[in-house]
C-alpha cells in the first residue's frame, strides 16, 4: 500500500528521494524500484537515504543489494546509509529539485517518548521532518498505546492488540505453520518487552495513530 501511494504521488518526477527511518534490510523497496522502472515516462533518478541504528548491520548491507537490483532494472539508484541512535538529530542531505518522501514502516515506535525523555525525541523528529518540507510522508504504525508507565493500561492494550493479531493469523496463516511460528516468536518478544519492562528498558512503545497524527500536525 505504501509503495502504491508513493508511486502515484511521484508520477512525472525526474528525481525522487526517499528518506526511510528504520530501513532495516530494505525489503520494502524492490517492488517500488520495479514499478518505477516501467513508468511510461521512464524511471526517475532515485535516491534512498536509509536511517537505522548502529547495531543493525542489515541497514548498511541493504544499499549494495538495492543498488544491484535497481541496476538490473535500469534504474539509477543513489543510496546513503546513516546509522544513529538519535534519529531526531539526523539531517539528511536533500535538494529542492527532488520529490522528497519521508517513510517509516513501523519503526518509530522504538523511539523514546515523553514518558522517558525530557526532550521528547518523537516531537523533535517531526519538527526535523517538517523543516525538510517533504512532498509526502508515509508512516505505518501499530495502532495501540503501550507506552504508559503504568502496568495495567499497557497490559490491557497489549492483550487487546495482540489477541486481534493472533486471531487474524488464523485466517491468513492457517496452513503456513513455519511462518506462523516465526510471527508468534516475534510477537512474544514484543509482548515480553512491553509487559515486563519499564522506563528505558521498554523499547517497544507504540502509540495510537491519532497520537502520531497530532504530533505531525503540531510540528507543521
GROMACS .gro file of N, CA and C in nm, residues 2-155:
model
  462
    2UNK      N    1   0.189   0.130   0.087
    2UNK     CA    2   0.275   0.248   0.096
    2UNK      C    3   0.344   0.275  -0.038
    3UNK      N    4   0.393   0.170  -0.103
    3UNK     CA    5   0.461   0.189  -0.231
    3UNK      C    6   0.366   0.237  -0.339
    4UNK      N    7   0.242   0.191  -0.337
    4UNK     CA    8   0.144   0.239  -0.434
    4UNK      C    9   0.118   0.388  -0.417
    5UNK      N   10   0.110   0.432  -0.292
    5UNK     CA   11   0.089   0.574  -0.263
    5UNK      C   12   0.208   0.656  -0.316
    6UNK      N   13   0.329   0.608  -0.289
    6UNK     CA   14   0.449   0.679  -0.335
    6UNK      C   15   0.455   0.683  -0.487
    7UNK      N   16   0.425   0.570  -0.551
    7UNK     CA   17   0.432   0.562  -0.697
    7UNK      C   18   0.336   0.660  -0.762
    8UNK      N   19   0.214   0.669  -0.712
    8UNK     CA   20   0.116   0.762  -0.769
    8UNK      C   21   0.157   0.907  -0.744
    9UNK      N   22   0.207   0.933  -0.624
    9UNK     CA   23   0.239   1.071  -0.588
    9UNK      C   24   0.356   1.126  -0.668
   10UNK      N   25   0.454   1.042  -0.701
   10UNK     CA   26   0.575   1.092  -0.768
   10UNK      C   27   0.567   1.078  -0.920
   11UNK      N   28   0.449   1.054  -0.973
   11UNK     CA   29   0.433   1.041  -1.118
   11UNK      C   30   0.486   1.166  -1.188
   12UNK      N   31   0.573   1.146  -1.285
   12UNK     CA   32   0.629   1.257  -1.361
   12UNK      C   33   0.754   1.318  -1.302
   13UNK      N   34   0.785   1.288  -1.177
   13UNK     CA   35   0.905   1.346  -1.114
   13UNK      C   36   1.030   1.282  -1.172
   14UNK      N   37   1.131   1.365  -1.200
   14UNK     CA   38   1.255   1.314  -1.258
   14UNK      C   39   1.355   1.273  -1.152
   15UNK      N   40   1.343   1.330  -1.032
   15UNK     CA   41   1.432   1.294  -0.922
   15UNK      C   42   1.346   1.266  -0.799
   16UNK      N   43   1.360   1.146  -0.745
   16UNK     CA   44   1.282   1.104  -0.628
   16UNK      C   45   1.379   1.067  -0.516
   17UNK      N   46   1.357   1.123  -0.399
   17UNK     CA   47   1.443   1.096  -0.283
   17UNK      C   48   1.355   1.044  -0.169
   18UNK      N   49   1.385   0.924  -0.122
   18UNK     CA   50   1.312   0.864  -0.011
   18UNK      C   51   1.401   0.860   0.112
   19UNK      N   52   1.357   0.923   0.219
   19UNK     CA   53   1.426   0.915   0.348
   19UNK      C   54   1.350   0.813   0.432
   20UNK      N   55   1.415   0.701   0.459
   20UNK     CA   56   1.348   0.588   0.525
   20UNK      C   57   1.402   0.572   0.667
   21UNK      N   58   1.318   0.606   0.765
   21UNK     CA   59   1.356   0.589   0.905
   21UNK      C   60   1.327   0.445   0.948
   22UNK      N   61   1.436   0.371   0.975
   22UNK     CA   62   1.422   0.230   1.012
   22UNK      C   63   1.419   0.140   0.890
   23UNK      N   64   1.516   0.157   0.802
   23UNK     CA   65   1.515   0.085   0.675
   23UNK      C   66   1.538  -0.064   0.692
   24UNK      N   67   1.610  -0.105   0.796
   24UNK     CA   68   1.646  -0.244   0.822
   24UNK      C   69   1.714  -0.303   0.697
   25UNK      N   70   1.657  -0.407   0.637
   25UNK     CA   71   1.721  -0.470   0.521
   25UNK      C   72   1.669  -0.415   0.388
   26UNK      N   73   1.582  -0.314   0.394
   26UNK     CA   74   1.534  -0.251   0.271
   26UNK      C   75   1.434  -0.333   0.193
   27UNK      N   76   1.366  -0.427   0.259
   27UNK     CA   77   1.278  -0.519   0.187
   27UNK      C   78   1.157  -0.450   0.123
   28UNK      N   79   1.128  -0.327   0.166
   28UNK     CA   80   1.012  -0.256   0.111
   28UNK      C   81   1.036  -0.207  -0.032
   29UNK      N   82   1.162  -0.186  -0.071
   29UNK     CA   83   1.190  -0.106  -0.190
   29UNK      C   84   1.205  -0.179  -0.322
   30UNK      N   85   1.239  -0.307  -0.329
   30UNK     CA   86   1.249  -0.371  -0.462
   30UNK      C   87   1.121  -0.360  -0.545
   31UNK      N   88   1.005  -0.375  -0.482
   31UNK     CA   89   0.881  -0.368  -0.560
   31UNK      C   90   0.858  -0.227  -0.615
   32UNK      N   91   0.897  -0.124  -0.538
   32UNK     CA   92   0.883   0.013  -0.588
   32UNK      C   93   0.982   0.038  -0.701
   33UNK      N   94   1.105  -0.009  -0.686
   33UNK     CA   95   1.205   0.008  -0.791
   33UNK      C   96   1.157  -0.057  -0.921
   34UNK      N   97   1.101  -0.175  -0.911
   34UNK     CA   98   1.050  -0.244  -1.030
   34UNK      C   99   0.937  -0.164  -1.094
   35UNK      N  100   0.847  -0.110  -1.012
   35UNK     CA  101   0.735  -0.032  -1.065
   35UNK      C  102   0.785   0.097  -1.131
   36UNK      N  103   0.885   0.162  -1.071
   36UNK     CA  104   0.940   0.284  -1.130
   36UNK      C  105   1.009   0.257  -1.263
   37UNK      N  106   1.064   0.137  -1.277
   37UNK     CA  107   1.138   0.104  -1.399
   37UNK      C  108   1.049   0.096  -1.522
   38UNK      N  109   0.919   0.077  -1.502
   38UNK     CA  110   0.828   0.062  -1.616
   38UNK      C  111   0.731   0.179  -1.627
   39UNK      N  112   0.762   0.291  -1.563
   39UNK     CA  113   0.677   0.409  -1.579
   39UNK      C  114   0.672   0.452  -1.725
   40UNK      N  115   0.558   0.496  -1.773
   40UNK     CA  116   0.550   0.541  -1.913
   40UNK      C  117   0.651   0.651  -1.946
   41UNK      N  118   0.677   0.739  -1.849
   41UNK     CA  119   0.770   0.849  -1.873
   41UNK      C  120   0.915   0.811  -1.845
   42UNK      N  121   0.938   0.684  -1.810
   42UNK     CA  122   1.072   0.638  -1.779
   42UNK      C  123   1.103   0.648  -1.631
   43UNK      N  124   1.203   0.574  -1.584
   43UNK     CA  125   1.235   0.575  -1.441
   43UNK      C  126   1.302   0.706  -1.401
   44UNK      N  127   1.282   0.749  -1.277
   44UNK     CA  128   1.350   0.869  -1.228
   44UNK      C  129   1.489   0.835  -1.176
   45UNK      N  130   1.566   0.938  -1.147
   45UNK     CA  131   1.686   0.918  -1.065
   45UNK      C  132   1.636   0.900  -0.923
   46UNK      N  133   1.670   0.788  -0.863
   46UNK     CA  134   1.618   0.754  -0.730
   46UNK      C  135   1.729   0.759  -0.626
   47UNK      N  136   1.702   0.828  -0.517
   47UNK     CA  137   1.794   0.830  -0.403
   47UNK      C  138   1.720   0.778  -0.281
   48UNK      N  139   1.783   0.688  -0.209
   48UNK     CA  140   1.727   0.637  -0.083
   48UNK      C  141   1.826   0.666   0.028
   49UNK      N  142   1.782   0.739   0.128
   49UNK     CA  143   1.861   0.760   0.249
   49UNK      C  144   1.805   0.667   0.355
   50UNK      N  145   1.882   0.564   0.388
   50UNK     CA  146   1.837   0.464   0.484
   50UNK      C  147   1.893   0.492   0.623
   51UNK      N  148   1.805   0.519   0.717
   51UNK     CA  149   1.845   0.552   0.854
   51UNK      C  150   1.810   0.436   0.946
   52UNK      N  151   1.906   0.394   1.027
   52UNK     CA  152   1.879   0.288   1.123
   52UNK      C  153   1.979   0.297   1.238
   53UNK      N  154   1.966   0.204   1.331
   53UNK     CA  155   2.052   0.202   1.449
   53UNK      C  156   2.189   0.143   1.414
   54UNK      N  157   2.293   0.180   1.488
   54UNK     CA  158   2.427   0.126   1.461
   54UNK      C  159   2.436  -0.025   1.475
   55UNK      N  160   2.349  -0.084   1.558
   55UNK     CA  161   2.357  -0.229   1.580
   55UNK      C  162   2.274  -0.309   1.479
   56UNK      N  163   2.237  -0.244   1.368
   56UNK     CA  164   2.160  -0.312   1.263
   56UNK      C  165   2.246  -0.321   1.138
   57UNK      N  166   2.328  -0.426   1.125
   57UNK     CA  167   2.418  -0.437   1.009
   57UNK      C  168   2.344  -0.452   0.877
   58UNK      N  169   2.220  -0.503   0.883
   58UNK     CA  170   2.143  -0.521   0.760
   58UNK      C  171   2.120  -0.389   0.688
   59UNK      N  172   2.119  -0.278   0.764
   59UNK     CA  173   2.092  -0.147   0.705
   59UNK      C  174   2.202  -0.105   0.608
   60UNK      N  175   2.327  -0.133   0.643
   60UNK     CA  176   2.438  -0.097   0.554
   60UNK      C  177   2.446  -0.193   0.436
   61UNK      N  178   2.412  -0.319   0.459
   61UNK     CA  179   2.415  -0.418   0.351
   61UNK      C  180   2.303  -0.395   0.250
   62UNK      N  181   2.195  -0.330   0.295
   62UNK     CA  182   2.081  -0.307   0.206
   62UNK      C  183   2.119  -0.223   0.085
   63UNK      N  184   2.210  -0.129   0.104
   63UNK     CA  185   2.248  -0.040  -0.004
   63UNK      C  186   2.302  -0.113  -0.125
   64UNK      N  187   2.394  -0.205  -0.103
   64UNK     CA  188   2.454  -0.279  -0.214
   64UNK      C  189   2.350  -0.364  -0.286
   65UNK      N  190   2.265  -0.432  -0.208
   65UNK     CA  191   2.164  -0.518  -0.270
   65UNK      C  192   2.064  -0.436  -0.352
   66UNK      N  193   2.020  -0.324  -0.296
   66UNK     CA  194   1.922  -0.242  -0.367
   66UNK      C  195   1.983  -0.177  -0.492
   67UNK      N  196   2.109  -0.136  -0.482
   67UNK     CA  197   2.176  -0.075  -0.597
   67UNK      C  198   2.189  -0.174  -0.711
   68UNK      N  199   2.227  -0.297  -0.678
   68UNK     CA  200   2.239  -0.401  -0.781
   68UNK      C  201   2.103  -0.435  -0.840
   69UNK      N  202   2.001  -0.440  -0.756
   69UNK     CA  203   1.866  -0.470  -0.805
   69UNK      C  204   1.818  -0.359  -0.897
   70UNK      N  205   1.841  -0.234  -0.857
   70UNK     CA  206   1.799  -0.120  -0.939
   70UNK      C  207   1.871  -0.121  -1.073
   71UNK      N  208   2.000  -0.150  -1.072
   71UNK     CA  209   2.078  -0.154  -1.196
   71UNK      C  210   2.021  -0.259  -1.292
   72UNK      N  211   1.980  -0.373  -1.237
   72UNK     CA  212   1.926  -0.480  -1.321
   72UNK      C  213   1.793  -0.442  -1.385
   73UNK      N  214   1.728  -0.338  -1.329
   73UNK     CA  215   1.600  -0.292  -1.384
   73UNK      C  216   1.613  -0.156  -1.453
   74UNK      N  217   1.735  -0.112  -1.475
   74UNK     CA  218   1.756   0.012  -1.548
   74UNK      C  219   1.723   0.138  -1.470
   75UNK      N  220   1.730   0.130  -1.337
   75UNK     CA  221   1.702   0.246  -1.252
   75UNK      C  222   1.832   0.293  -1.188
   76UNK      N  223   1.861   0.422  -1.201
   76UNK     CA  224   1.980   0.478  -1.139
   76UNK      C  225   1.950   0.507  -0.992
   77UNK      N  226   2.019   0.436  -0.903
   77UNK     CA  227   1.993   0.449  -0.760
   77UNK      C  228   2.116   0.500  -0.687
   78UNK      N  229   2.096   0.603  -0.608
   78UNK     CA  230   2.198   0.654  -0.517
   78UNK      C  231   2.153   0.619  -0.375
   79UNK      N  232   2.238   0.548  -0.302
   79UNK     CA  233   2.200   0.504  -0.168
   79UNK      C  234   2.292   0.567  -0.064
   80UNK      N  235   2.231   0.621   0.041
   80UNK     CA  236   2.307   0.680   0.151
   80UNK      C  237   2.263   0.614   0.281
   81UNK      N  238   2.358   0.557   0.354
   81UNK     CA  239   2.328   0.490   0.481
   81UNK      C  240   2.370   0.580   0.597
   82UNK      N  241   2.278   0.599   0.691
   82UNK     CA  242   2.306   0.676   0.812
   82UNK      C  243   2.271   0.591   0.932
   83UNK      N  244   2.368   0.570   1.021
   83UNK     CA  245   2.345   0.493   1.142
   83UNK      C  246   2.356   0.584   1.264
   84UNK      N  247   2.251   0.585   1.343
   84UNK     CA  248   2.248   0.676   1.458
   84UNK      C  249   2.152   0.622   1.563
   85UNK      N  250   2.185   0.647   1.689
   85UNK     CA  251   2.095   0.613   1.799
   85UNK      C  252   1.993   0.724   1.824
   86UNK      N  253   2.013   0.839   1.760
   86UNK     CA  254   1.926   0.955   1.782
   86UNK      C  255   1.875   1.003   1.646
   87UNK      N  256   1.770   0.940   1.597
   87UNK     CA  257   1.720   0.973   1.463
   87UNK      C  258   1.673   1.118   1.454
   88UNK      N  259   1.630   1.174   1.567
   88UNK     CA  260   1.579   1.311   1.565
   88UNK      C  261   1.688   1.413   1.538
   89UNK      N  262   1.815   1.374   1.550
   89UNK     CA  263   1.926   1.466   1.525
   89UNK      C  264   1.983   1.451   1.384
   90UNK      N  265   1.941   1.349   1.312
   90UNK     CA  266   1.995   1.323   1.178
   90UNK      C  267   1.942   1.426   1.079
   91UNK      N  268   2.031   1.480   0.998
   91UNK     CA  269   1.992   1.577   0.895
   91UNK      C  270   2.028   1.522   0.757
   92UNK      N  271   1.935   1.453   0.691
   92UNK     CA  272   1.964   1.402   0.557
   92UNK      C  273   1.990   1.517   0.459
   93UNK      N  274   2.076   1.492   0.362
   93UNK     CA  275   2.105   1.592   0.259
   93UNK      C  276   1.997   1.584   0.152
   94UNK      N  277   1.922   1.690   0.137
   94UNK     CA  278   1.814   1.695   0.038
   94UNK      C  279   1.834   1.815  -0.054
   95UNK      N  280   1.763   1.813  -0.168
   95UNK     CA  281   1.774   1.923  -0.266
   95UNK      C  282   1.634   1.964  -0.311
   96UNK      N  283   1.622   2.089  -0.348
   96UNK     CA  284   1.491   2.145  -0.381
   96UNK      C  285   1.431   2.084  -0.508
   97UNK      N  286   1.514   2.027  -0.595
   97UNK     CA  287   1.462   1.971  -0.719
   97UNK      C  288   1.421   1.824  -0.706
   98UNK      N  289   1.421   1.772  -0.583
   98UNK     CA  290   1.381   1.633  -0.559
   98UNK      C  291   1.235   1.625  -0.516
   99UNK      N  292   1.170   1.518  -0.556
   99UNK     CA  293   1.040   1.484  -0.497
   99UNK      C  294   1.072   1.407  -0.370
  100UNK      N  295   1.059   1.474  -0.256
  100UNK     CA  296   1.106   1.418  -0.129
  100UNK      C  297   0.995   1.343  -0.058
  101UNK      N  298   1.025   1.218  -0.023
  101UNK     CA  299   0.932   1.132   0.050
  101UNK      C  300   0.997   1.091   0.182
  102UNK      N  301   0.924   1.105   0.292
  102UNK     CA  302   0.969   1.053   0.421
  102UNK      C  303   0.885   0.931   0.453
  103UNK      N  304   0.952   0.821   0.486
  103UNK     CA  305   0.885   0.693   0.506
  103UNK      C  306   0.933   0.628   0.636
  104UNK      N  307   0.842   0.559   0.703
  104UNK     CA  308   0.882   0.474   0.815
  104UNK      C  309   0.781   0.361   0.827
  105UNK      N  310   0.833   0.239   0.825
  105UNK     CA  311   0.747   0.122   0.827
  105UNK      C  312   0.751   0.056   0.966
  106UNK      N  313   0.676   0.115   1.059
  106UNK     CA  314   0.658   0.054   1.190
  106UNK      C  315   0.774   0.066   1.286
  107UNK      N  316   0.874   0.149   1.255
  107UNK     CA  317   0.993   0.153   1.340
  107UNK      C  318   0.997   0.272   1.436
  108UNK      N  319   0.913   0.372   1.415
  108UNK     CA  320   0.918   0.488   1.504
  108UNK      C  321   0.872   0.455   1.645
  109UNK      N  322   0.802   0.343   1.661
  109UNK     CA  323   0.755   0.304   1.793
  109UNK      C  324   0.871   0.265   1.886
  110UNK      N  325   0.990   0.248   1.831
  110UNK     CA  326   1.106   0.217   1.913
  110UNK      C  327   1.178   0.341   1.965
  111UNK      N  328   1.133   0.458   1.920
  111UNK     CA  329   1.193   0.582   1.970
  111UNK      C  330   1.143   0.613   2.111
  112UNK      N  331   1.227   0.680   2.188
  112UNK     CA  332   1.184   0.726   2.321
  112UNK      C  333   1.073   0.829   2.306
  113UNK      N  334   0.989   0.840   2.410
  113UNK     CA  335   0.883   0.940   2.409
  113UNK      C  336   0.891   1.024   2.535
  114UNK      N  337   0.787   1.105   2.559
  114UNK     CA  338   0.790   1.198   2.672
  114UNK      C  339   0.786   1.129   2.808
  115UNK      N  340   0.750   1.000   2.811
  115UNK     CA  341   0.748   0.928   2.938
  115UNK      C  342   0.889   0.900   2.989
  116UNK      N  343   0.987   0.894   2.899
  116UNK     CA  344   1.122   0.856   2.941
  116UNK      C  345   1.229   0.957   2.900
  117UNK      N  346   1.190   1.064   2.830
  117UNK     CA  347   1.289   1.163   2.786
  117UNK      C  348   1.233   1.303   2.805
  118UNK      N  349   1.312   1.391   2.864
  118UNK     CA  350   1.267   1.529   2.887
  118UNK      C  351   1.245   1.600   2.754
  119UNK      N  352   1.343   1.592   2.666
  119UNK     CA  353   1.329   1.647   2.531
  119UNK      C  354   1.277   1.536   2.441
  120UNK      N  355   1.146   1.531   2.423
  120UNK     CA  356   1.080   1.421   2.355
  120UNK      C  357   1.136   1.400   2.213
  121UNK      N  358   1.207   1.289   2.189
  121UNK     CA  359   1.265   1.265   2.056
  121UNK      C  360   1.161   1.256   1.945
  122UNK      N  361   1.041   1.207   1.976
  122UNK     CA  362   0.938   1.196   1.872
  122UNK      C  363   0.894   1.335   1.826
  123UNK      N  364   0.877   1.425   1.920
  123UNK     CA  365   0.843   1.563   1.887
  123UNK      C  366   0.953   1.627   1.803
  124UNK      N  367   1.077   1.607   1.845
  124UNK     CA  368   1.191   1.666   1.773
  124UNK      C  369   1.204   1.608   1.633
  125UNK      N  370   1.173   1.479   1.618
  125UNK     CA  371   1.182   1.417   1.486
  125UNK      C  372   1.082   1.479   1.390
  126UNK      N  373   0.959   1.497   1.435
  126UNK     CA  374   0.858   1.556   1.346
  126UNK      C  375   0.891   1.701   1.313
  127UNK      N  376   0.951   1.771   1.406
  127UNK     CA  377   0.994   1.908   1.376
  127UNK      C  378   1.104   1.906   1.270
  128UNK      N  379   1.194   1.808   1.279
  128UNK     CA  380   1.300   1.793   1.180
  128UNK      C  381   1.241   1.761   1.043
  129UNK      N  382   1.145   1.669   1.041
  129UNK     CA  383   1.081   1.632   0.915
  129UNK      C  384   1.009   1.751   0.853
  130UNK      N  385   0.942   1.831   0.936
  130UNK     CA  386   0.870   1.948   0.886
  130UNK      C  387   0.965   2.046   0.818
  131UNK      N  388   1.084   2.064   0.875
  131UNK     CA  389   1.182   2.155   0.816
  131UNK      C  390   1.235   2.104   0.682
  132UNK      N  391   1.229   1.973   0.661
  132UNK     CA  392   1.274   1.915   0.534
  132UNK      C  393   1.174   1.943   0.421
  133UNK      N  394   1.050   1.979   0.456
  133UNK     CA  395   0.944   2.009   0.359
  133UNK      C  396   0.923   1.897   0.258
  134UNK      N  397   0.894   1.776   0.305
  134UNK     CA  398   0.870   1.666   0.211
  134UNK      C  399   0.740   1.685   0.134
  135UNK      N  400   0.735   1.628   0.015
  135UNK     CA  401   0.611   1.629  -0.063
  135UNK      C  402   0.513   1.525  -0.009
  136UNK      N  403   0.567   1.421   0.055
  136UNK     CA  404   0.483   1.311   0.102
  136UNK      C  405   0.546   1.248   0.226
  137UNK      N  406   0.463   1.217   0.325
  137UNK     CA  407   0.507   1.144   0.444
  137UNK      C  408   0.421   1.019   0.456
  138UNK      N  409   0.486   0.903   0.461
  138UNK     CA  410   0.415   0.775   0.469
  138UNK      C  411   0.463   0.702   0.594
  139UNK      N  412   0.371   0.676   0.686
  139UNK     CA  413   0.405   0.607   0.811
  139UNK      C  414   0.315   0.487   0.831
  140UNK      N  415   0.375   0.376   0.872
  140UNK     CA  416   0.299   0.259   0.914
  140UNK      C  417   0.319   0.245   1.064
  141UNK      N  418   0.210   0.242   1.140
  141UNK     CA  419   0.221   0.235   1.286
  141UNK      C  420   0.130   0.126   1.340
  142UNK      N  421   0.169   0.071   1.455
  142UNK     CA  422   0.082  -0.021   1.526
  142UNK      C  423  -0.019   0.061   1.605
  143UNK      N  424  -0.146   0.046   1.575
  143UNK     CA  425  -0.248   0.133   1.633
  143UNK      C  426  -0.286   0.088   1.774
  144UNK      N  427  -0.193   0.109   1.867
  144UNK     CA  428  -0.218   0.072   2.007
  144UNK      C  429  -0.128   0.155   2.095
  145UNK      N  430  -0.176   0.188   2.214
  145UNK     CA  431  -0.098   0.271   2.306
  145UNK      C  432  -0.041   0.184   2.418
  146UNK      N  433   0.090   0.156   2.410
  146UNK     CA  434   0.154   0.070   2.509
  146UNK      C  435   0.272   0.139   2.576
  147UNK      N  436   0.276   0.271   2.570
  147UNK     CA  437   0.390   0.342   2.627
  147UNK      C  438   0.365   0.397   2.767
  148UNK      N  439   0.249   0.366   2.824
  148UNK     CA  440   0.217   0.415   2.958
  148UNK      C  441   0.318   0.362   3.060
  149UNK      N  442   0.353   0.444   3.160
  149UNK     CA  443   0.444   0.397   3.266
  149UNK      C  444   0.374   0.306   3.366
  150UNK      N  445   0.243   0.291   3.352
  150UNK     CA  446   0.165   0.210   3.446
  150UNK      C  447   0.136   0.073   3.386
  151UNK      N  448   0.144  -0.030   3.468
  151UNK     CA  449   0.136  -0.167   3.419
  151UNK      C  450   0.001  -0.201   3.357
  152UNK      N  451  -0.108  -0.174   3.428
  152UNK     CA  452  -0.239  -0.221   3.383
  152UNK      C  453  -0.280  -0.165   3.246
  153UNK      N  454  -0.266  -0.034   3.221
  153UNK     CA  455  -0.306   0.016   3.088
  153UNK      C  456  -0.228  -0.047   2.973
  154UNK      N  457  -0.097  -0.062   2.990
  154UNK     CA  458  -0.021  -0.119   2.878
  154UNK      C  459  -0.043  -0.270   2.866
  155UNK      N  460  -0.071  -0.338   2.978
  155UNK     CA  461  -0.105  -0.480   2.972
  155UNK      C  462  -0.235  -0.500   2.895
   0.00000   0.00000   0.00000
